[in-house]
XYZ file of C-alpha atoms in Angstrom:
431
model
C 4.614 35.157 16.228
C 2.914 31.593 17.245
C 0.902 30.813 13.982
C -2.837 30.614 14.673
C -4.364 26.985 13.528
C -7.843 27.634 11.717
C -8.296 23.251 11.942
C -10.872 24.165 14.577
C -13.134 20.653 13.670
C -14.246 19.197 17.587
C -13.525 16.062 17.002
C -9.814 16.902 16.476
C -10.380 17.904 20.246
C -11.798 14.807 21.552
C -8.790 13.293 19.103
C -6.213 14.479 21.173
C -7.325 13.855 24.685
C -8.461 10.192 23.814
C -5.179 9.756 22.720
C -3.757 11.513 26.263
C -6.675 9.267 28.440
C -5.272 5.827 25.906
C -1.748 6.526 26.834
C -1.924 7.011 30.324
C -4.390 4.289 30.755
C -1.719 1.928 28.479
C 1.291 3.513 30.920
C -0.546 2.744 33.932
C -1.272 -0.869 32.654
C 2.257 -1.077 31.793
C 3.720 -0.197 34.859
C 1.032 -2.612 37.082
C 2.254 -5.744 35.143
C 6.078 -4.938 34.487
C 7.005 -7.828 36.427
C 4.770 -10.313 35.187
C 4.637 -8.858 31.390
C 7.254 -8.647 29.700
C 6.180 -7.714 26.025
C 4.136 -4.799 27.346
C 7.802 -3.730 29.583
C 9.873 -3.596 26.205
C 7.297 -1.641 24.308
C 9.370 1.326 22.873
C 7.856 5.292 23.641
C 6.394 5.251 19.869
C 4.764 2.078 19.943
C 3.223 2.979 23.513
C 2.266 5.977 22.007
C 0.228 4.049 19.730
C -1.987 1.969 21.244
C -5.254 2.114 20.099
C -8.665 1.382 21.026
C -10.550 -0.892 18.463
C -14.269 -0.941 18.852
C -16.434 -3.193 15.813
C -19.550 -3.474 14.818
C -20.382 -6.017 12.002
C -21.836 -4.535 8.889
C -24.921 -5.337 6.780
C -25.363 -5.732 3.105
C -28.066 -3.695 2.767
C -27.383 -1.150 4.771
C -26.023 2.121 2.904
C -25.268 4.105 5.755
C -22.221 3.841 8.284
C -23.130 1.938 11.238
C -22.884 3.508 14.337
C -21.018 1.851 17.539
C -24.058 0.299 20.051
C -24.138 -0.212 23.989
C -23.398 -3.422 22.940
C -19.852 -3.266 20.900
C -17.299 -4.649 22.495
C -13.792 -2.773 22.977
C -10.355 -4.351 23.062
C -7.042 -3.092 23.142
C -4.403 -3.646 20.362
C -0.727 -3.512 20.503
C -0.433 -2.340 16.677
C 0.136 1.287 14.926
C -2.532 -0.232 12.372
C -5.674 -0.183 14.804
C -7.916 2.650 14.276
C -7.956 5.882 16.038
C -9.624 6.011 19.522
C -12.342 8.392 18.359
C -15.562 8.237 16.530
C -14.109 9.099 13.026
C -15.993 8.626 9.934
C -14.617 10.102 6.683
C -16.593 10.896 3.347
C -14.764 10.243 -0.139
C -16.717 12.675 -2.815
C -15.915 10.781 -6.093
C -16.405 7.228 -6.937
C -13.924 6.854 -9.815
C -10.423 4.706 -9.417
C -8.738 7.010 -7.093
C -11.936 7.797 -4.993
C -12.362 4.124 -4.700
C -8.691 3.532 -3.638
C -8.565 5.877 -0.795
C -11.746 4.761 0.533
C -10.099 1.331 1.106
C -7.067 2.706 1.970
C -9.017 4.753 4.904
C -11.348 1.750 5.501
C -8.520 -1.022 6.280
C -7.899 1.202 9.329
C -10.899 0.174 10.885
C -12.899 3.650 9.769
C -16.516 3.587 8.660
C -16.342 4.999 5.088
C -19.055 6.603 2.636
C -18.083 6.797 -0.696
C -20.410 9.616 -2.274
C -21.075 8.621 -6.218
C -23.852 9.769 -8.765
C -25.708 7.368 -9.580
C -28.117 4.968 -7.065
C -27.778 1.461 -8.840
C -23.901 2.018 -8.656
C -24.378 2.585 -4.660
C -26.456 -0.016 -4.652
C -24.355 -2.857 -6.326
C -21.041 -1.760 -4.281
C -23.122 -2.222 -1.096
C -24.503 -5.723 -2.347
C -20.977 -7.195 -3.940
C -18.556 -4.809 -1.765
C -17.115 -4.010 -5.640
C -17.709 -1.370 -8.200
C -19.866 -2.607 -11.059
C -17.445 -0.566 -13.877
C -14.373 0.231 -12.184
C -11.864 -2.061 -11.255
C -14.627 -4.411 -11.223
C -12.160 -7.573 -9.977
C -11.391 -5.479 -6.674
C -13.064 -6.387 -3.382
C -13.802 -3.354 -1.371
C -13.623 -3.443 2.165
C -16.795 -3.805 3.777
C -16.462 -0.688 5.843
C -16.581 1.293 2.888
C -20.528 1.829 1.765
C -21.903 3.723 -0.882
C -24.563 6.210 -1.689
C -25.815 9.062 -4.059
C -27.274 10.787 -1.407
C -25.250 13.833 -0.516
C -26.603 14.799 3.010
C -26.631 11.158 3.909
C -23.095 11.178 3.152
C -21.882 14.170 4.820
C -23.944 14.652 7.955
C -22.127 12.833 10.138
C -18.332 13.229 8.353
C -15.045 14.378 10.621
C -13.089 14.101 7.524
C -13.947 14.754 3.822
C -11.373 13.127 1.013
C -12.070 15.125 -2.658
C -11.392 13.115 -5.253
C -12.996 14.574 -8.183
C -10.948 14.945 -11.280
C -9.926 19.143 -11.676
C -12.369 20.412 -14.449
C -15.221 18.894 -12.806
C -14.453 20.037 -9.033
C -16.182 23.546 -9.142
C -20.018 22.473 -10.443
C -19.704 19.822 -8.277
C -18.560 21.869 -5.080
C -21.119 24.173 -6.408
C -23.924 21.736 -5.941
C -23.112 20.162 -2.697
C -21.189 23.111 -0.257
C -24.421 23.485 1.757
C -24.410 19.432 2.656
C -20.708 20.062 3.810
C -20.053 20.818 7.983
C -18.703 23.649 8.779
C -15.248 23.170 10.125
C -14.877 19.921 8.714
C -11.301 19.709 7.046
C -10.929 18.832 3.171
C -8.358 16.258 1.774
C -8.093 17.156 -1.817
C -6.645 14.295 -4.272
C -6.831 16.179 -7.727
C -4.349 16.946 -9.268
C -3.952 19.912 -12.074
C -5.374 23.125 -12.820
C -8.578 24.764 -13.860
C -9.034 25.683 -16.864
C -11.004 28.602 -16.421
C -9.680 30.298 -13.831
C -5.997 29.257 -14.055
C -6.224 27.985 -10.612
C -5.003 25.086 -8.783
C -7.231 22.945 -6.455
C -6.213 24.925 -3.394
C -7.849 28.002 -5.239
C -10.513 26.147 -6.086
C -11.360 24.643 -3.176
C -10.984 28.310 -1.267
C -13.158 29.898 -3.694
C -16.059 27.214 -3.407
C -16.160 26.558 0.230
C -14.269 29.747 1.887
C -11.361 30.037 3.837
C -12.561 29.168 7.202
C -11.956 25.694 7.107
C -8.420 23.679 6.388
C -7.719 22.330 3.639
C -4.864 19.473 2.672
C -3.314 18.253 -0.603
C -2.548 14.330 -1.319
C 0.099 13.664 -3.974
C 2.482 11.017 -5.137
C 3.318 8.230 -7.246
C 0.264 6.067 -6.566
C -1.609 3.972 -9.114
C -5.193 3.330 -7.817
C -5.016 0.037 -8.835
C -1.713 -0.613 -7.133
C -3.041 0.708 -3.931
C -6.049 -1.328 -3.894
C -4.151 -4.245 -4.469
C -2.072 -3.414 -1.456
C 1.086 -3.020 -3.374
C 3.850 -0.885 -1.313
C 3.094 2.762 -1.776
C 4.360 6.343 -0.703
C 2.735 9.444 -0.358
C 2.804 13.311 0.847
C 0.012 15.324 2.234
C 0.644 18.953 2.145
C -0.931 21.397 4.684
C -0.362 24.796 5.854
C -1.547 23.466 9.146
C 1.161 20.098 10.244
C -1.241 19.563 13.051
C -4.168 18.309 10.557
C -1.257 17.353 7.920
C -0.052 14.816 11.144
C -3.677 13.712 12.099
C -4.805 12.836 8.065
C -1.007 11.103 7.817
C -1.989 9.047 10.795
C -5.454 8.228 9.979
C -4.225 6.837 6.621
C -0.423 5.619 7.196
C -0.303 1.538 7.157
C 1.854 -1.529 6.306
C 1.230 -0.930 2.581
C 0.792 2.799 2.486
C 3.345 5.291 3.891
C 2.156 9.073 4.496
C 4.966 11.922 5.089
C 4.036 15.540 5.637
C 4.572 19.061 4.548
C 3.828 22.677 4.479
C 4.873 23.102 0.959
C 1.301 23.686 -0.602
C 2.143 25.414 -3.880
C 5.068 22.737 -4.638
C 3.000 20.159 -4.373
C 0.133 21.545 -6.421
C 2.830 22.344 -9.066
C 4.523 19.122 -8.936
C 0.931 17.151 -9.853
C -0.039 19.623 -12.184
C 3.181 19.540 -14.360
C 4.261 15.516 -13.996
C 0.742 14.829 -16.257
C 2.090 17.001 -18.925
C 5.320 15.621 -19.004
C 4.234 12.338 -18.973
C 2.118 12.836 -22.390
C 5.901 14.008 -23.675
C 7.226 10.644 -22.555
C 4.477 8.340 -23.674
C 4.424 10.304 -26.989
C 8.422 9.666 -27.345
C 7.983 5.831 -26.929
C 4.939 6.378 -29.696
C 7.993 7.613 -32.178
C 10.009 4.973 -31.345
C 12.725 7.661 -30.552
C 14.035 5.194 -27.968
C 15.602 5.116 -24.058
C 18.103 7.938 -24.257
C 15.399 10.275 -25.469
C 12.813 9.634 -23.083
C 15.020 10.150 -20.252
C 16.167 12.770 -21.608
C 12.952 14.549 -22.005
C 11.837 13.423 -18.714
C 14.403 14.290 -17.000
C 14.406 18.220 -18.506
C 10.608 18.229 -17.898
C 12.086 18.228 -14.189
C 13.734 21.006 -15.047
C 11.040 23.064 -16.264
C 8.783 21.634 -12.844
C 11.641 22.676 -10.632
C 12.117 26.339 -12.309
C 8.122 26.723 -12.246
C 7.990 25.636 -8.623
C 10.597 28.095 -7.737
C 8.967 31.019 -9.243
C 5.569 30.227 -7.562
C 7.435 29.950 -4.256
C 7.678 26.007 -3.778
C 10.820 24.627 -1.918
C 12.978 22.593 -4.601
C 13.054 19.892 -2.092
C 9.353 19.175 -2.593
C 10.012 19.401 -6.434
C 12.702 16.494 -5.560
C 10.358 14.721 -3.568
C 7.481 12.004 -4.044
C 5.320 14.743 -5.359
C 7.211 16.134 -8.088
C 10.096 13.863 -9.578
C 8.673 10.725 -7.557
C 5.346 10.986 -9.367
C 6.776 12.169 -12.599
C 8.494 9.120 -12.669
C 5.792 7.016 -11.855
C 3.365 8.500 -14.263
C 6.184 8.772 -16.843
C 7.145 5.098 -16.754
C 4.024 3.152 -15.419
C 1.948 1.480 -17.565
C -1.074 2.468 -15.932
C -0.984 5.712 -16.427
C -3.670 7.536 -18.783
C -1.687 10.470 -19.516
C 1.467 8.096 -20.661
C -1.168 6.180 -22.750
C -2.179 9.548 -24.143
C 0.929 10.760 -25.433
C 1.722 7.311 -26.532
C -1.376 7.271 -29.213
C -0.301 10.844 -30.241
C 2.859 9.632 -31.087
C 1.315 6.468 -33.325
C -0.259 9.636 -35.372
C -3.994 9.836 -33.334
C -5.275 13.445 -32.547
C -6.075 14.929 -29.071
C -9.359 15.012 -30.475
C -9.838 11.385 -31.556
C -8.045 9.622 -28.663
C -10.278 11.856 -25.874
C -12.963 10.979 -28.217
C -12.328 7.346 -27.798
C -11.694 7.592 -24.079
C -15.023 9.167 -23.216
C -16.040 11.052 -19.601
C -14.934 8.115 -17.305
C -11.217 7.813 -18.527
C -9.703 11.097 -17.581
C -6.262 12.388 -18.855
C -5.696 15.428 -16.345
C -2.495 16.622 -17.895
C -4.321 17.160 -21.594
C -6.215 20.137 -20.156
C -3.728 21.232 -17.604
C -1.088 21.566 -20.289
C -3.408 24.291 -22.186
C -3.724 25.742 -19.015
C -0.329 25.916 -17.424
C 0.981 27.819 -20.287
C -1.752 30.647 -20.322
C -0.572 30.366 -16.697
C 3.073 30.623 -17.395
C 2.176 33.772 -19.677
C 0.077 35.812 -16.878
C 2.116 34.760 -13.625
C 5.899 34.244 -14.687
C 7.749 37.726 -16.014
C 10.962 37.205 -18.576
C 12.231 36.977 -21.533
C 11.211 33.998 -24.501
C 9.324 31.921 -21.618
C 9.631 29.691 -24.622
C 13.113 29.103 -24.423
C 12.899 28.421 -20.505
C 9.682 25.540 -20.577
C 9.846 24.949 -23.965
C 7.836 20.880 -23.310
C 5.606 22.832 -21.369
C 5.254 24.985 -24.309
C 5.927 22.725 -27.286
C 3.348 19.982 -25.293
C 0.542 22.516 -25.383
C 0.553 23.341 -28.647
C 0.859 19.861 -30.071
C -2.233 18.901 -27.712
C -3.960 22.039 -29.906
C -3.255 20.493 -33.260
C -0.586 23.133 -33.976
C 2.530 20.980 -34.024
C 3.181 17.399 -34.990
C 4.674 15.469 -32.380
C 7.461 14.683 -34.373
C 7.878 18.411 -35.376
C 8.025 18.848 -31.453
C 10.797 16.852 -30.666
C 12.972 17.902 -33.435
C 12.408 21.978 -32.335
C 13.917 20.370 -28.970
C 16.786 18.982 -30.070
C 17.816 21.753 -32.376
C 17.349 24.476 -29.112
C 20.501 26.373 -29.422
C 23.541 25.119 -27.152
C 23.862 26.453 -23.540
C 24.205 26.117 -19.830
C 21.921 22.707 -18.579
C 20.539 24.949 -16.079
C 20.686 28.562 -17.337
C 19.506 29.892 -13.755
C 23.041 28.899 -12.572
C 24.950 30.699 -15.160
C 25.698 33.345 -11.976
């Protein structure tokens, strides 16, 4: 049976035959000047495909919404994959911390008009005066198609696409508070990463519970440090969506030079594979805190992948997305690169600092997602996954949480590894 897409936003209409009117108009163009053009003759079928039309309007400091093309604005046509799409897109980023910040340039280097939606009005204000964030990565220059503003309706009226970058635990009060500003239709690019505490859910649930089901919704995961992506330092990503045809449009809409999109249906093994990586990077950062040294960290890193992969498998993910950039790729990432929180996390509870104290220290704007996704993936683990000893088959999922709860020493933790009883790597081979 043909599957039935519910990505029913109009714009993704006009999308489509803009891009149909561009490439016959850039055929027919072609095929006038073959003879006397020779660059436009040895265009391959892809980059034909994407030409795109490039309309600009110059931006104001003090203006705080997006500006809106004029009878005046001039059109010309580029020969590059990097122009922005031939339609009158305009994207909303919900979340002004480092990640919400890095997606808005990411989005905004394409050419698109981009409203980053943040709390508080001076913040707006000084990002719309100095084009940088007056906290937050405070020596990177925004792109001046990115504006700011605390205003929700202001910031979704007019939106075709809305990017969610709101850490987890805070996502439902906030949806809570804004769902009747949102568009109907308009699809949802979720960039958190972990699960709910309170209802055990990932974002996918979350997002379905606090906005309903009749819109689409895609998942953005991956190795990708905010600051690295601002900085325009090579990255690679994967947007998950039941729905390829809004998985392909998102990819395209945010794919450059610097910052490579791929695609898949694989929801749930994505969603697992960013939930999980934070926990196991608190276990690595947290083994470097002992001083326990290279073999054990990869070690424990690599049978955290273990645990991912046999999670993912039980919750119906493919193991190739567990292999991919949004399991193992951003396990290693967030595992090994120094700017990760949750490695810095398990690094000070190594050097002997509780959960407690180190959160304590960090305050609300430094978040470490996998501290309160580890609690919760093992009441998860309890309720969702059937066996026997579900101790014995995640036990860093298991031995994580309940050093996180003050039950275990970290030390305690990695010795109860190492003295697990001898057996098959991979026990779900043994037939």
């Amino acid at each position: 049976m043909k599957e039935i897409s519910i990505y029913t936003n109009p714009t993704a209409t006009i999308l489509r035959l803009a891009r149909l009117s561009a490439l016959l108009l850039v055929l027919s163009r072609a095929s006038e000047s073959f003879s006397s053009s020779p660059t436009t003759a040895l265009l391959s079928h892809h980059q034909r495909y994407h030409h795109r039309w490039q309309t600009h309007r110059p931006l104001t400091a003090s203006s705080s919404r997006r500006q809106r093309p004029s009878s005046s604005t001039t059109t010309t046509l580029y020969l590059k994959a990097s122009s922005p799409p031939p339609y009158p897109v305009r994207v909303t980023v919900l979340g002004g911390g480092n990640f919400g910040l890095a997606l808005a340039s990411v989005v905004a280097k394409k050419g698109v008009p981009t409203t980053l939606l943040v709390r508080s009005t001076s913040v707006a204000s000084h990002i719309n005066d100095n084009h940088r964030h007056p906290t937050k990565m405070t020596d990177i220059a925004l792109p001046r198609l990115v504006r700011a503003t605390s205003n929700t309706k202001e910031a979704l009226a007019d939106a075709t696409y809305i990017i969610h970058a709101v850490p987890v635990q805070y996502t439902r009060t906030f949806l809570e508070g804004i769902k009747h500003d949102i568009p109907p239709n308009v699809p949802v690019l979720s960039a958190s990463k972990g699960i709910e505490t309170s209802s055990l859910g990932f974002m996918a649930d979350i997002l379905k519970e606090c906005l309903g089901e009749d819109r689409s919704y895609a998942f953005l995961s991956g190795p990708s440090f905010a600051r690295e992506i601002c900085e325009g330092v090579a990255t690679a990503v994967v947007i998950a969506c039941e729905d390829l045809m809004l998985a392909d449009d998102l990819a395209e809409l945010m794919s450059q030079e610097d910052f490579l999109v791929f695609t898949t249906k694989d929801v749930i093994g994505v969603e697992v594979g960013g939930a999980v990586k934070n926990v196991i990077a608190i276990a690595a950062g947290m083994c470097e805190g002992l001083g326990l040294g290279t073999n054990a960290l990869s070690g424990l890193v690599t049978r955290g992948c273990g645990e991912m992969r046999r999670l993912g498998i039980y919750l119906g993910a493919r193991p190739s997305t567990i292999s991919g950039l949004s399991g193992v790729g951003d396990t290693f990432g967030t595992c090994f690169g120094p700017l990760s929180r949750n490695r810095q996390f398990g690094y000070r509870l190594g050097k002997g600092e509780t959960a407690e104290e180190i959160r304590a220290s960090m305050g609300k704007s430094e978040v470490a997602e996998g501290v309160d996704t580890s609690i919760a993936l093992v009441k998860m683990i309890k309720e969702n996954c059937k066996g026997y000893r579900l101790d014995l088959k995640y036990p860093i999922l298991f031995g994580m949480a309940e050093i996180i709860e003050g039950r275990m020493k970290p030390m305690e933790g990695m010795q109860k590894i190492m003295n697990f009883p001898v057996r098959m790597e991979n026990y779900d081979e043994r037939f």
